């Protein structure tokens, strides 16, 4: 009987050890939480104040965009790019490109974050206010 108990204890210990052994290929719900809370990709300087439109846009951004693009549009590592980046300056991505991205989604082309899906529940007016917020953040960071 003793050998059976010893073997059983060894098998249980082996199974537990294997289940807790770090493995780069394992994924879990906890791994997903880590990626959602990824580190910002840009350091964003905030302007001293925001216009009324940008203040409204900030609320819209926080409600619909920040979960992927991060606080103050700084991006999230492994999730979405920073919008406070020279790639998104007005001469390269005009305001209409933001409108179209929200309405239609975007295929990945500048970054390796994957495609952006269309965002439900935002009107053109909402997006105009969000753009005002992004543009004011960009100007505060030397992106014109």
mmCIF file of N, CA and C in Angstrom:
data_model
loop_
_atom_site.group_PDB
_atom_site.id
_atom_site.type_symbol
_atom_site.label_atom_id
_atom_site.label_comp_id
_atom_site.label_asym_id
_atom_site.label_seq_id
_atom_site.Cartn_x
_atom_site.Cartn_y
_atom_site.Cartn_z
ATOM 1 N N UNK A 1 0.817 -1.188 0.000
ATOM 2 C CA UNK A 1 0.000 0.000 0.000
ATOM 3 C C UNK A 1 0.870 1.265 0.000
ATOM 4 N N UNK A 2 2.016 1.208 0.735
ATOM 5 C CA UNK A 2 2.913 2.362 0.772
ATOM 6 C C UNK A 2 3.408 2.760 -0.617
ATOM 7 N N UNK A 3 3.848 1.806 -1.449
ATOM 8 C CA UNK A 3 4.314 2.203 -2.777
ATOM 9 C C UNK A 3 3.219 2.883 -3.601
ATOM 10 N N UNK A 4 1.973 2.468 -3.467
ATOM 11 C CA UNK A 4 0.870 3.078 -4.204
ATOM 12 C C UNK A 4 0.676 4.527 -3.776
ATOM 13 N N UNK A 5 0.757 4.793 -2.469
ATOM 14 C CA UNK A 5 0.609 6.167 -1.951
ATOM 15 C C UNK A 5 1.764 7.029 -2.433
ATOM 16 N N UNK A 6 2.958 6.502 -2.405
ATOM 17 C CA UNK A 6 4.141 7.259 -2.830
ATOM 18 C C UNK A 6 4.050 7.582 -4.327
ATOM 19 N N UNK A 7 3.674 6.595 -5.120
ATOM 20 C CA UNK A 7 3.541 6.820 -6.568
ATOM 21 C C UNK A 7 2.423 7.823 -6.845
ATOM 22 N N UNK A 8 1.302 7.702 -6.159
ATOM 23 C CA UNK A 8 0.191 8.648 -6.331
ATOM 24 C C UNK A 8 0.617 10.062 -5.973
ATOM 25 N N UNK A 9 1.331 10.210 -4.867
ATOM 26 C CA UNK A 9 1.805 11.531 -4.443
ATOM 27 C C UNK A 9 2.766 12.108 -5.489
ATOM 28 N N UNK A 10 3.629 11.255 -6.029
ATOM 29 C CA UNK A 10 4.569 11.700 -7.050
ATOM 30 C C UNK A 10 3.831 12.164 -8.307
ATOM 31 N N UNK A 11 2.817 11.422 -8.740
ATOM 32 C CA UNK A 11 2.044 11.785 -9.930
ATOM 33 C C UNK A 11 1.323 13.109 -9.715
ATOM 34 N N UNK A 12 0.710 13.286 -8.541
ATOM 35 C CA UNK A 12 0.016 14.544 -8.231
ATOM 36 C C UNK A 12 1.008 15.701 -8.240
ATOM 37 N N UNK A 13 2.169 15.509 -7.628
ATOM 38 C CA UNK A 13 3.187 16.562 -7.597
ATOM 39 C C UNK A 13 3.666 16.896 -9.007
ATOM 40 N N UNK A 14 3.841 15.877 -9.841
ATOM 41 C CA UNK A 14 4.295 16.111 -11.213
ATOM 42 C C UNK A 14 3.251 16.897 -12.011
ATOM 43 N N UNK A 15 1.992 16.524 -11.867
ATOM 44 C CA UNK A 15 0.918 17.224 -12.585
ATOM 45 C C UNK A 15 0.837 18.672 -12.128
ATOM 46 N N UNK A 16 0.895 18.906 -10.833
ATOM 47 C CA UNK A 16 0.850 20.282 -10.314
ATOM 48 C C UNK A 16 2.058 21.080 -10.776
ATOM 49 N N UNK A 17 3.228 20.478 -10.735
ATOM 50 C CA UNK A 17 4.438 21.180 -11.184
ATOM 51 C C UNK A 17 4.333 21.562 -12.647
ATOM 52 N N UNK A 18 3.860 20.641 -13.475
ATOM 53 C CA UNK A 18 3.724 20.923 -14.900
ATOM 54 C C UNK A 18 2.724 22.048 -15.148
ATOM 55 N N UNK A 19 1.616 22.046 -14.412
ATOM 56 C CA UNK A 19 0.590 23.072 -14.639
ATOM 57 C C UNK A 19 1.064 24.461 -14.242
ATOM 58 N N UNK A 20 2.014 24.551 -13.306
ATOM 59 C CA UNK A 20 2.521 25.857 -12.889
ATOM 60 C C UNK A 20 3.834 26.230 -13.571
ATOM 61 N N UNK A 21 4.385 25.338 -14.384
ATOM 62 C CA UNK A 21 5.651 25.597 -15.067
ATOM 63 C C UNK A 21 5.441 26.663 -16.133
ATOM 64 N N UNK A 22 6.294 27.732 -16.164
ATOM 65 C CA UNK A 22 6.115 28.779 -17.172
ATOM 66 C C UNK A 22 6.330 28.225 -18.576
ATOM 67 N N UNK A 23 5.433 28.611 -19.475
ATOM 68 C CA UNK A 23 5.510 28.162 -20.861
ATOM 69 C C UNK A 23 5.093 29.314 -21.748
ATOM 70 N N UNK A 24 5.965 29.764 -22.625
ATOM 71 C CA UNK A 24 5.682 30.897 -23.484
ATOM 72 C C UNK A 24 4.514 30.676 -24.425
ATOM 73 N N UNK A 25 4.166 29.426 -24.716
ATOM 74 C CA UNK A 25 3.091 29.173 -25.666
ATOM 75 C C UNK A 25 1.725 29.085 -25.012
ATOM 76 N N UNK A 26 1.664 28.929 -23.704
ATOM 77 C CA UNK A 26 0.370 28.857 -23.043
ATOM 78 C C UNK A 26 -0.277 30.229 -23.048
ATOM 79 N N UNK A 27 -1.571 30.267 -23.217
ATOM 80 C CA UNK A 27 -2.303 31.511 -23.097
ATOM 81 C C UNK A 27 -3.465 31.288 -22.158
ATOM 82 N N UNK A 28 -3.882 32.361 -21.544
ATOM 83 C CA UNK A 28 -5.008 32.267 -20.626
ATOM 84 C C UNK A 28 -5.722 33.596 -20.607
ATOM 85 N N UNK A 29 -6.834 33.638 -19.902
ATOM 86 C CA UNK A 29 -7.560 34.896 -19.754
ATOM 87 C C UNK A 29 -6.671 35.916 -19.062
ATOM 88 N N UNK A 30 -5.805 35.469 -18.166
ATOM 89 C CA UNK A 30 -4.923 36.384 -17.461
ATOM 90 C C UNK A 30 -3.923 37.028 -18.423
ATOM 91 N N UNK A 31 -3.425 36.261 -19.391
ATOM 92 C CA UNK A 31 -2.511 36.820 -20.390
ATOM 93 C C UNK A 31 -3.199 37.930 -21.178
ATOM 94 N N UNK A 32 -4.473 37.735 -21.512
ATOM 95 C CA UNK A 32 -5.221 38.748 -22.255
ATOM 96 C C UNK A 32 -5.361 40.021 -21.433
ATOM 97 N N UNK A 33 -5.592 39.903 -20.131
ATOM 98 C CA UNK A 33 -5.706 41.083 -19.272
ATOM 99 C C UNK A 33 -4.410 41.871 -19.308
ATOM 100 N N UNK A 34 -3.274 41.167 -19.292
ATOM 101 C CA UNK A 34 -1.992 41.861 -19.361
ATOM 102 C C UNK A 34 -1.864 42.648 -20.651
ATOM 103 N N UNK A 35 -2.289 42.107 -21.793
ATOM 104 C CA UNK A 35 -2.149 42.820 -23.051
ATOM 105 C C UNK A 35 -3.086 44.017 -23.121
ATOM 106 N N UNK A 36 -4.264 43.912 -22.502
ATOM 107 C CA UNK A 36 -5.196 45.029 -22.507
ATOM 108 C C UNK A 36 -4.641 46.169 -21.666
ATOM 109 N N UNK A 37 -3.874 45.844 -20.641
ATOM 110 C CA UNK A 37 -3.301 46.866 -19.781
ATOM 111 C C UNK A 37 -1.852 47.153 -20.164
ATOM 112 N N UNK A 38 -1.538 47.048 -21.440
ATOM 113 C CA UNK A 38 -0.182 47.206 -21.931
ATOM 114 C C UNK A 38 0.349 48.613 -21.697
ATOM 115 N N UNK A 39 1.661 48.699 -21.698
ATOM 116 C CA UNK A 39 2.337 49.963 -21.452
ATOM 117 C C UNK A 39 2.105 50.947 -22.591
ATOM 118 N N UNK A 40 2.055 52.248 -22.259
ATOM 119 C CA UNK A 40 1.931 53.266 -23.311
ATOM 120 C C UNK A 40 3.149 53.230 -24.233
ATOM 121 N N UNK A 41 2.955 53.626 -25.482
ATOM 122 C CA UNK A 41 4.031 53.618 -26.471
ATOM 123 C C UNK A 41 4.653 54.992 -26.683
ATOM 124 N N UNK A 42 3.996 56.038 -26.221
ATOM 125 C CA UNK A 42 4.516 57.392 -26.408
ATOM 126 C C UNK A 42 4.376 58.162 -25.099
ATOM 127 N N UNK A 43 5.315 59.070 -24.894
ATOM 128 C CA UNK A 43 5.192 59.984 -23.773
ATOM 129 C C UNK A 43 4.454 61.208 -24.294
ATOM 130 N N UNK A 44 3.315 61.507 -23.721
ATOM 131 C CA UNK A 44 2.471 62.584 -24.224
ATOM 132 C C UNK A 44 2.483 63.744 -23.236
ATOM 133 N N UNK A 45 2.903 64.908 -23.737
ATOM 134 C CA UNK A 45 2.827 66.132 -22.947
ATOM 135 C C UNK A 45 1.434 66.711 -23.117
ATOM 136 N N UNK A 46 0.817 67.110 -22.022
ATOM 137 C CA UNK A 46 -0.538 67.652 -22.082
ATOM 138 C C UNK A 46 -0.502 69.168 -22.228
ATOM 139 N N UNK A 47 -1.405 69.717 -23.017
ATOM 140 C CA UNK A 47 -1.472 71.185 -23.135
ATOM 141 C C UNK A 47 -1.961 71.791 -21.820
ATOM 142 N N UNK A 48 -1.682 73.075 -21.623
ATOM 143 C CA UNK A 48 -2.126 73.748 -20.399
ATOM 144 C C UNK A 48 -3.647 73.739 -20.288
ATOM 145 N N UNK A 49 -4.316 73.867 -21.417
ATOM 146 C CA UNK A 49 -5.780 73.839 -21.425
ATOM 147 C C UNK A 49 -6.251 73.289 -22.755
ATOM 148 N N UNK A 50 -7.511 72.884 -22.790
ATOM 149 C CA UNK A 50 -8.124 72.372 -24.010
ATOM 150 C C UNK A 50 -9.286 73.271 -24.401
ATOM 151 N N UNK A 51 -9.499 73.413 -25.697
ATOM 152 C CA UNK A 51 -10.667 74.150 -26.172
ATOM 153 C C UNK A 51 -11.933 73.396 -25.755
ATOM 154 N N UNK A 52 -13.092 74.054 -25.888
ATOM 155 C CA UNK A 52 -14.353 73.391 -25.553
ATOM 156 C C UNK A 52 -14.571 72.148 -26.398
ATOM 157 N N UNK A 53 -14.294 72.253 -27.685
ATOM 158 C CA UNK A 53 -14.463 71.091 -28.565
ATOM 159 C C UNK A 53 -13.540 69.950 -28.140
ATOM 160 N N UNK A 54 -12.305 70.269 -27.812
ATOM 161 C CA UNK A 54 -11.354 69.238 -27.401
ATOM 162 C C UNK A 54 -11.755 68.621 -26.059
ATOM 163 N N UNK A 55 -12.338 69.418 -25.168
ATOM 164 C CA UNK A 55 -12.811 68.867 -23.889
ATOM 165 C C UNK A 55 -13.919 67.843 -24.131
ATOM 166 N N UNK A 56 -14.829 68.166 -25.041
ATOM 167 C CA UNK A 56 -15.896 67.222 -25.407
ATOM 168 C C UNK A 56 -15.271 65.994 -26.088
ATOM 169 N N UNK A 57 -14.324 66.232 -26.974
ATOM 170 C CA UNK A 57 -13.642 65.144 -27.668
ATOM 171 C C UNK A 57 -12.893 64.225 -26.729
ATOM 172 N N UNK A 58 -12.323 64.801 -25.683
ATOM 173 C CA UNK A 58 -11.613 63.983 -24.692
ATOM 174 C C UNK A 58 -12.578 62.985 -24.055
ATOM 175 N N UNK A 59 -13.782 63.434 -23.740
ATOM 176 C CA UNK A 59 -14.778 62.522 -23.159
ATOM 177 C C UNK A 59 -15.123 61.393 -24.131
ATOM 178 N N UNK A 60 -15.320 61.745 -25.401
ATOM 179 C CA UNK A 60 -15.607 60.735 -26.414
ATOM 180 C C UNK A 60 -14.443 59.782 -26.608
ATOM 181 N N UNK A 61 -13.230 60.335 -26.625
ATOM 182 C CA UNK A 61 -12.033 59.514 -26.785
ATOM 183 C C UNK A 61 -11.928 58.526 -25.634
ATOM 184 N N UNK A 62 -12.111 59.017 -24.422
ATOM 185 C CA UNK A 62 -12.005 58.139 -23.254
ATOM 186 C C UNK A 62 -13.067 57.042 -23.277
ATOM 187 N N UNK A 63 -14.256 57.359 -23.789
ATOM 188 C CA UNK A 63 -15.344 56.380 -23.828
ATOM 189 C C UNK A 63 -15.165 55.339 -24.932
ATOM 190 N N UNK A 64 -14.650 55.738 -26.084
ATOM 191 C CA UNK A 64 -14.649 54.847 -27.255
ATOM 192 C C UNK A 64 -13.270 54.464 -27.789
ATOM 193 N N UNK A 65 -12.244 55.231 -27.464
ATOM 194 C CA UNK A 65 -10.947 55.034 -28.122
ATOM 195 C C UNK A 65 -9.822 54.615 -27.169
ATOM 196 N N UNK A 66 -9.866 55.112 -25.944
ATOM 197 C CA UNK A 66 -8.745 54.928 -25.013
ATOM 198 C C UNK A 66 -8.511 53.468 -24.641
ATOM 199 N N UNK A 67 -9.545 52.632 -24.691
ATOM 200 C CA UNK A 67 -9.341 51.225 -24.330
ATOM 201 C C UNK A 67 -8.305 50.572 -25.248
ATOM 202 N N UNK A 68 -8.202 51.033 -26.477
ATOM 203 C CA UNK A 68 -7.183 50.513 -27.389
ATOM 204 C C UNK A 68 -6.014 51.480 -27.566
ATOM 205 N N UNK A 69 -6.319 52.765 -27.828
ATOM 206 C CA UNK A 69 -5.265 53.741 -28.137
ATOM 207 C C UNK A 69 -4.632 54.360 -26.903
ATOM 208 N N UNK A 70 -5.079 53.977 -25.721
ATOM 209 C CA UNK A 70 -4.433 54.399 -24.487
ATOM 210 C C UNK A 70 -4.847 55.772 -24.003
ATOM 211 N N UNK A 71 -4.492 56.035 -22.766
ATOM 212 C CA UNK A 71 -4.753 57.323 -22.144
ATOM 213 C C UNK A 71 -4.011 58.402 -22.916
ATOM 214 N N UNK A 72 -4.687 59.497 -23.216
ATOM 215 C CA UNK A 72 -4.109 60.612 -23.964
ATOM 216 C C UNK A 72 -3.538 60.182 -25.320
ATOM 217 N N UNK A 73 -4.113 59.127 -25.903
ATOM 218 C CA UNK A 73 -3.732 58.639 -27.231
ATOM 219 C C UNK A 73 -2.270 58.215 -27.317
ATOM 220 N N UNK A 74 -1.720 57.734 -26.203
ATOM 221 C CA UNK A 74 -0.318 57.322 -26.153
ATOM 222 C C UNK A 74 -0.085 55.928 -26.718
ATOM 223 N N UNK A 75 -1.142 55.226 -27.140
ATOM 224 C CA UNK A 75 -1.011 53.873 -27.665
ATOM 225 C C UNK A 75 -0.884 52.862 -26.542
ATOM 226 N N UNK A 76 -0.987 51.602 -26.908
ATOM 227 C CA UNK A 76 -0.797 50.509 -25.955
ATOM 228 C C UNK A 76 0.022 49.430 -26.644
ATOM 229 N N UNK A 77 1.130 49.085 -26.030
ATOM 230 C CA UNK A 77 2.035 48.093 -26.581
ATOM 231 C C UNK A 77 1.296 46.788 -26.856
ATOM 232 N N UNK A 78 1.382 46.322 -28.089
ATOM 233 C CA UNK A 78 0.747 45.083 -28.479
ATOM 234 C C UNK A 78 -0.737 45.201 -28.791
ATOM 235 N N UNK A 79 -1.303 46.403 -28.666
ATOM 236 C CA UNK A 79 -2.738 46.541 -28.871
ATOM 237 C C UNK A 79 -3.101 47.562 -29.947
ATOM 238 N N UNK A 80 -2.614 48.807 -29.805
ATOM 239 C CA UNK A 80 -2.957 49.849 -30.788
ATOM 240 C C UNK A 80 -1.891 50.946 -30.756
ATOM 241 N N UNK A 81 -1.716 51.624 -31.886
ATOM 242 C CA UNK A 81 -0.652 52.632 -31.985
ATOM 243 C C UNK A 81 -0.986 53.937 -31.270
ATOM 244 N N UNK A 82 0.049 54.714 -30.970
ATOM 245 C CA UNK A 82 -0.183 56.057 -30.436
ATOM 246 C C UNK A 82 -0.665 56.970 -31.554
ATOM 247 N N UNK A 83 -1.645 57.784 -31.261
ATOM 248 C CA UNK A 83 -2.100 58.785 -32.235
ATOM 249 C C UNK A 83 -1.299 60.073 -32.098
ATOM 250 N N UNK A 84 -0.549 60.181 -31.036
ATOM 251 C CA UNK A 84 0.363 61.309 -30.846
ATOM 252 C C UNK A 84 1.716 60.851 -31.393
ATOM 253 N N UNK A 85 1.768 60.858 -32.718
ATOM 254 C CA UNK A 85 2.934 60.373 -33.459
ATOM 255 C C UNK A 85 2.945 61.085 -34.807
ATOM 256 N N UNK A 86 4.142 61.313 -35.337
ATOM 257 C CA UNK A 86 4.252 62.066 -36.592
ATOM 258 C C UNK A 86 3.510 61.406 -37.747
ATOM 259 N N UNK A 87 3.295 60.096 -37.689
ATOM 260 C CA UNK A 87 2.532 59.432 -38.750
ATOM 261 C C UNK A 87 1.115 60.011 -38.847
ATOM 262 N N UNK A 88 0.573 60.439 -37.716
ATOM 263 C CA UNK A 88 -0.807 60.936 -37.704
ATOM 264 C C UNK A 88 -0.905 62.453 -37.794
ATOM 265 N N UNK A 89 0.193 63.124 -38.181
ATOM 266 C CA UNK A 89 0.124 64.570 -38.348
ATOM 267 C C UNK A 89 -0.874 64.902 -39.451
ATOM 268 N N UNK A 90 -1.467 66.089 -39.386
ATOM 269 C CA UNK A 90 -2.527 66.457 -40.341
ATOM 270 C C UNK A 90 -2.134 66.327 -41.807
ATOM 271 N N UNK A 91 -0.870 66.564 -42.151
ATOM 272 C CA UNK A 91 -0.479 66.474 -43.557
ATOM 273 C C UNK A 91 -0.396 65.029 -44.052
ATOM 274 N N UNK A 92 -0.329 64.080 -43.152
ATOM 275 C CA UNK A 92 -0.265 62.672 -43.548
ATOM 276 C C UNK A 92 -1.591 61.953 -43.324
ATOM 277 N N UNK A 93 -2.256 62.254 -42.232
ATOM 278 C CA UNK A 93 -3.590 61.708 -41.946
ATOM 279 C C UNK A 93 -4.517 62.888 -41.663
ATOM 280 N N UNK A 94 -5.184 63.330 -42.700
ATOM 281 C CA UNK A 94 -6.130 64.446 -42.562
ATOM 282 C C UNK A 94 -7.289 64.023 -41.661
ATOM 283 N N UNK A 95 -8.058 65.004 -41.223
ATOM 284 C CA UNK A 95 -9.189 64.730 -40.340
ATOM 285 C C UNK A 95 -10.136 63.685 -40.938
ATOM 286 N N UNK A 96 -10.320 63.723 -42.232
ATOM 287 C CA UNK A 96 -11.223 62.763 -42.863
ATOM 288 C C UNK A 96 -10.732 61.324 -42.714
ATOM 289 N N UNK A 97 -9.421 61.133 -42.597
ATOM 290 C CA UNK A 97 -8.924 59.766 -42.410
ATOM 291 C C UNK A 97 -9.363 59.205 -41.058
ATOM 292 N N UNK A 98 -9.457 60.062 -40.050
ATOM 293 C CA UNK A 98 -9.981 59.623 -38.749
ATOM 294 C C UNK A 98 -11.476 59.311 -38.873
ATOM 295 N N UNK A 99 -12.203 60.157 -39.596
ATOM 296 C CA UNK A 99 -13.631 59.920 -39.803
ATOM 297 C C UNK A 99 -13.845 58.555 -40.473
ATOM 298 N N UNK A 100 -13.087 58.304 -41.506
ATOM 299 C CA UNK A 100 -13.234 57.043 -42.243
ATOM 300 C C UNK A 100 -12.808 55.845 -41.401
ATOM 301 N N UNK A 101 -11.757 56.009 -40.609
ATOM 302 C CA UNK A 101 -11.303 54.910 -39.748
ATOM 303 C C UNK A 101 -12.396 54.501 -38.776
ATOM 304 N N UNK A 102 -13.056 55.477 -38.181
ATOM 305 C CA UNK A 102 -14.129 55.178 -37.236
ATOM 306 C C UNK A 102 -15.317 54.551 -37.956
ATOM 307 N N UNK A 103 -15.690 55.096 -39.097
ATOM 308 C CA UNK A 103 -16.886 54.629 -39.813
ATOM 309 C C UNK A 103 -16.681 53.280 -40.507
ATOM 310 N N UNK A 104 -15.492 53.072 -41.072
ATOM 311 C CA UNK A 104 -15.271 51.906 -41.924
ATOM 312 C C UNK A 104 -14.250 50.905 -41.396
ATOM 313 N N UNK A 105 -13.468 51.325 -40.409
ATOM 314 C CA UNK A 105 -12.344 50.501 -39.971
ATOM 315 C C UNK A 105 -11.141 50.760 -40.858
ATOM 316 N N UNK A 106 -10.007 50.165 -40.525
ATOM 317 C CA UNK A 106 -8.766 50.392 -41.270
ATOM 318 C C UNK A 106 -7.991 49.087 -41.352
ATOM 319 N N UNK A 107 -7.449 48.798 -42.535
ATOM 320 C CA UNK A 107 -6.530 47.673 -42.650
ATOM 321 C C UNK A 107 -5.156 48.136 -42.180
ATOM 322 N N UNK A 108 -4.471 47.302 -41.447
ATOM 323 C CA UNK A 108 -3.139 47.644 -40.934
ATOM 324 C C UNK A 108 -2.220 48.014 -42.093
ATOM 325 N N UNK A 109 -1.536 49.154 -41.954
ATOM 326 C CA UNK A 109 -0.613 49.549 -43.005
ATOM 327 C C UNK A 109 0.626 50.251 -42.481
ATOM 328 N N UNK A 110 0.555 50.941 -41.350
ATOM 329 C CA UNK A 110 1.743 51.593 -40.787
ATOM 330 C C UNK A 110 2.342 50.785 -39.645
ATOM 331 N N UNK A 111 1.508 50.063 -38.940
ATOM 332 C CA UNK A 111 1.909 49.377 -37.713
ATOM 333 C C UNK A 111 1.578 47.897 -37.819
ATOM 334 N N UNK A 112 2.092 47.140 -36.898
ATOM 335 C CA UNK A 112 1.817 45.695 -36.847
ATOM 336 C C UNK A 112 0.819 45.360 -35.742
ATOM 337 N N UNK A 113 -0.186 46.185 -35.596
ATOM 338 C CA UNK A 113 -1.186 45.949 -34.557
ATOM 339 C C UNK A 113 -2.399 45.201 -35.086
ATOM 340 N N UNK A 114 -2.459 44.979 -36.361
ATOM 341 C CA UNK A 114 -3.621 44.341 -36.946
ATOM 342 C C UNK A 114 -4.618 45.386 -37.422
ATOM 343 N N UNK A 115 -5.720 44.922 -37.952
ATOM 344 C CA UNK A 115 -6.737 45.813 -38.487
ATOM 345 C C UNK A 115 -7.537 46.470 -37.368
ATOM 346 N N UNK A 116 -8.020 47.667 -37.644
ATOM 347 C CA UNK A 116 -8.924 48.354 -36.724
ATOM 348 C C UNK A 116 -10.338 48.158 -37.246
ATOM 349 N N UNK A 117 -11.218 47.724 -36.377
ATOM 350 C CA UNK A 117 -12.622 47.568 -36.748
ATOM 351 C C UNK A 117 -13.315 48.919 -36.684
ATOM 352 N N UNK A 118 -14.417 49.047 -37.421
ATOM 353 C CA UNK A 118 -15.241 50.257 -37.320
ATOM 354 C C UNK A 118 -15.738 50.382 -35.874
ATOM 355 N N UNK A 119 -15.955 51.617 -35.442
ATOM 356 C CA UNK A 119 -16.411 51.875 -34.073
ATOM 357 C C UNK A 119 -17.890 52.249 -34.120
ATOM 358 N N UNK A 120 -18.684 51.510 -33.416
ATOM 359 C CA UNK A 120 -20.133 51.748 -33.370
ATOM 360 C C UNK A 120 -20.451 52.881 -32.400
ATOM 361 N N UNK A 121 -21.518 53.599 -32.695
ATOM 362 C CA UNK A 121 -22.063 54.561 -31.742
ATOM 363 C C UNK A 121 -21.446 55.946 -31.763
ATOM 364 N N UNK A 122 -20.655 56.268 -32.775
ATOM 365 C CA UNK A 122 -20.088 57.611 -32.891
ATOM 366 C C UNK A 122 -20.599 58.274 -34.164
ATOM 367 N N UNK A 123 -21.067 59.493 -34.032
ATOM 368 C CA UNK A 123 -21.497 60.273 -35.191
ATOM 369 C C UNK A 123 -20.295 61.018 -35.767
ATOM 370 N N UNK A 124 -20.463 61.597 -36.951
ATOM 371 C CA UNK A 124 -19.396 62.437 -37.520
ATOM 372 C C UNK A 124 -19.072 63.597 -36.585
ATOM 373 N N UNK A 125 -20.102 64.158 -35.945
ATOM 374 C CA UNK A 125 -19.880 65.241 -34.993
ATOM 375 C C UNK A 125 -19.062 64.786 -33.794
ATOM 376 N N UNK A 126 -19.349 63.599 -33.275
ATOM 377 C CA UNK A 126 -18.564 63.046 -32.167
ATOM 378 C C UNK A 126 -17.103 62.915 -32.569
ATOM 379 N N UNK A 127 -16.885 62.364 -33.764
ATOM 380 C CA UNK A 127 -15.520 62.149 -34.241
ATOM 381 C C UNK A 127 -14.819 63.489 -34.466
ATOM 382 N N UNK A 128 -15.540 64.496 -34.921
ATOM 383 C CA UNK A 128 -14.959 65.829 -35.104
ATOM 384 C C UNK A 128 -14.417 66.356 -33.769
ATOM 385 N N UNK A 129 -15.159 66.144 -32.706
ATOM 386 C CA UNK A 129 -14.705 66.586 -31.374
ATOM 387 C C UNK A 129 -13.501 65.768 -30.911
ATOM 388 N N UNK A 130 -13.517 64.466 -31.183
ATOM 389 C CA UNK A 130 -12.381 63.612 -30.821
ATOM 390 C C UNK A 130 -11.138 64.041 -31.599
ATOM 391 N N UNK A 131 -11.311 64.376 -32.861
ATOM 392 C CA UNK A 131 -10.188 64.857 -33.673
ATOM 393 C C UNK A 131 -9.636 66.152 -33.082
ATOM 394 N N UNK A 132 -10.511 67.050 -32.634
ATOM 395 C CA UNK A 132 -10.051 68.299 -32.016
ATOM 396 C C UNK A 132 -9.161 67.991 -30.816
ATOM 397 N N UNK A 133 -9.562 67.021 -30.017
ATOM 398 C CA UNK A 133 -8.764 66.610 -28.853
ATOM 399 C C UNK A 133 -7.410 66.054 -29.293
ATOM 400 N N UNK A 134 -7.416 65.155 -30.262
ATOM 401 C CA UNK A 134 -6.163 64.560 -30.743
ATOM 402 C C UNK A 134 -5.245 65.625 -31.330
ATOM 403 N N UNK A 135 -5.790 66.529 -32.136
ATOM 404 C CA UNK A 135 -4.968 67.569 -32.767
ATOM 405 C C UNK A 135 -4.356 68.503 -31.716
ATOM 406 N N UNK A 136 -5.111 68.831 -30.667
ATOM 407 C CA UNK A 136 -4.540 69.683 -29.622
ATOM 408 C C UNK A 136 -3.437 68.963 -28.858
ATOM 409 N N UNK A 137 -3.600 67.669 -28.616
ATOM 410 C CA UNK A 137 -2.525 66.892 -27.996
ATOM 411 C C UNK A 137 -1.312 66.838 -28.910
ATOM 412 N N UNK A 138 -1.563 66.647 -30.204
ATOM 413 C CA UNK A 138 -0.454 66.605 -31.160
ATOM 414 C C UNK A 138 0.326 67.925 -31.154
ATOM 415 N N UNK A 139 -0.392 69.056 -31.225
ATOM 416 C CA UNK A 139 0.285 70.362 -31.233
ATOM 417 C C UNK A 139 1.107 70.556 -29.960
ATOM 418 N N UNK A 140 0.588 70.119 -28.817
ATOM 419 C CA UNK A 140 1.327 70.251 -27.559
ATOM 420 C C UNK A 140 2.604 69.411 -27.580
ATOM 421 N N UNK A 141 2.663 68.449 -28.489
ATOM 422 C CA UNK A 141 3.820 67.567 -28.594
ATOM 423 C C UNK A 141 4.636 67.811 -29.856
ATOM 424 N N UNK A 142 4.452 68.999 -30.469
ATOM 425 C CA UNK A 142 5.258 69.399 -31.609
ATOM 426 C C UNK A 142 4.855 68.753 -32.921
ATOM 427 N N UNK A 143 3.654 68.194 -33.001
ATOM 428 C CA UNK A 143 3.167 67.572 -34.228
ATOM 429 C C UNK A 143 2.130 68.507 -34.817
ATOM 430 N N UNK A 144 2.460 69.097 -35.948
ATOM 431 C CA UNK A 144 1.553 70.080 -36.562
ATOM 432 C C UNK A 144 1.115 69.599 -37.906
#
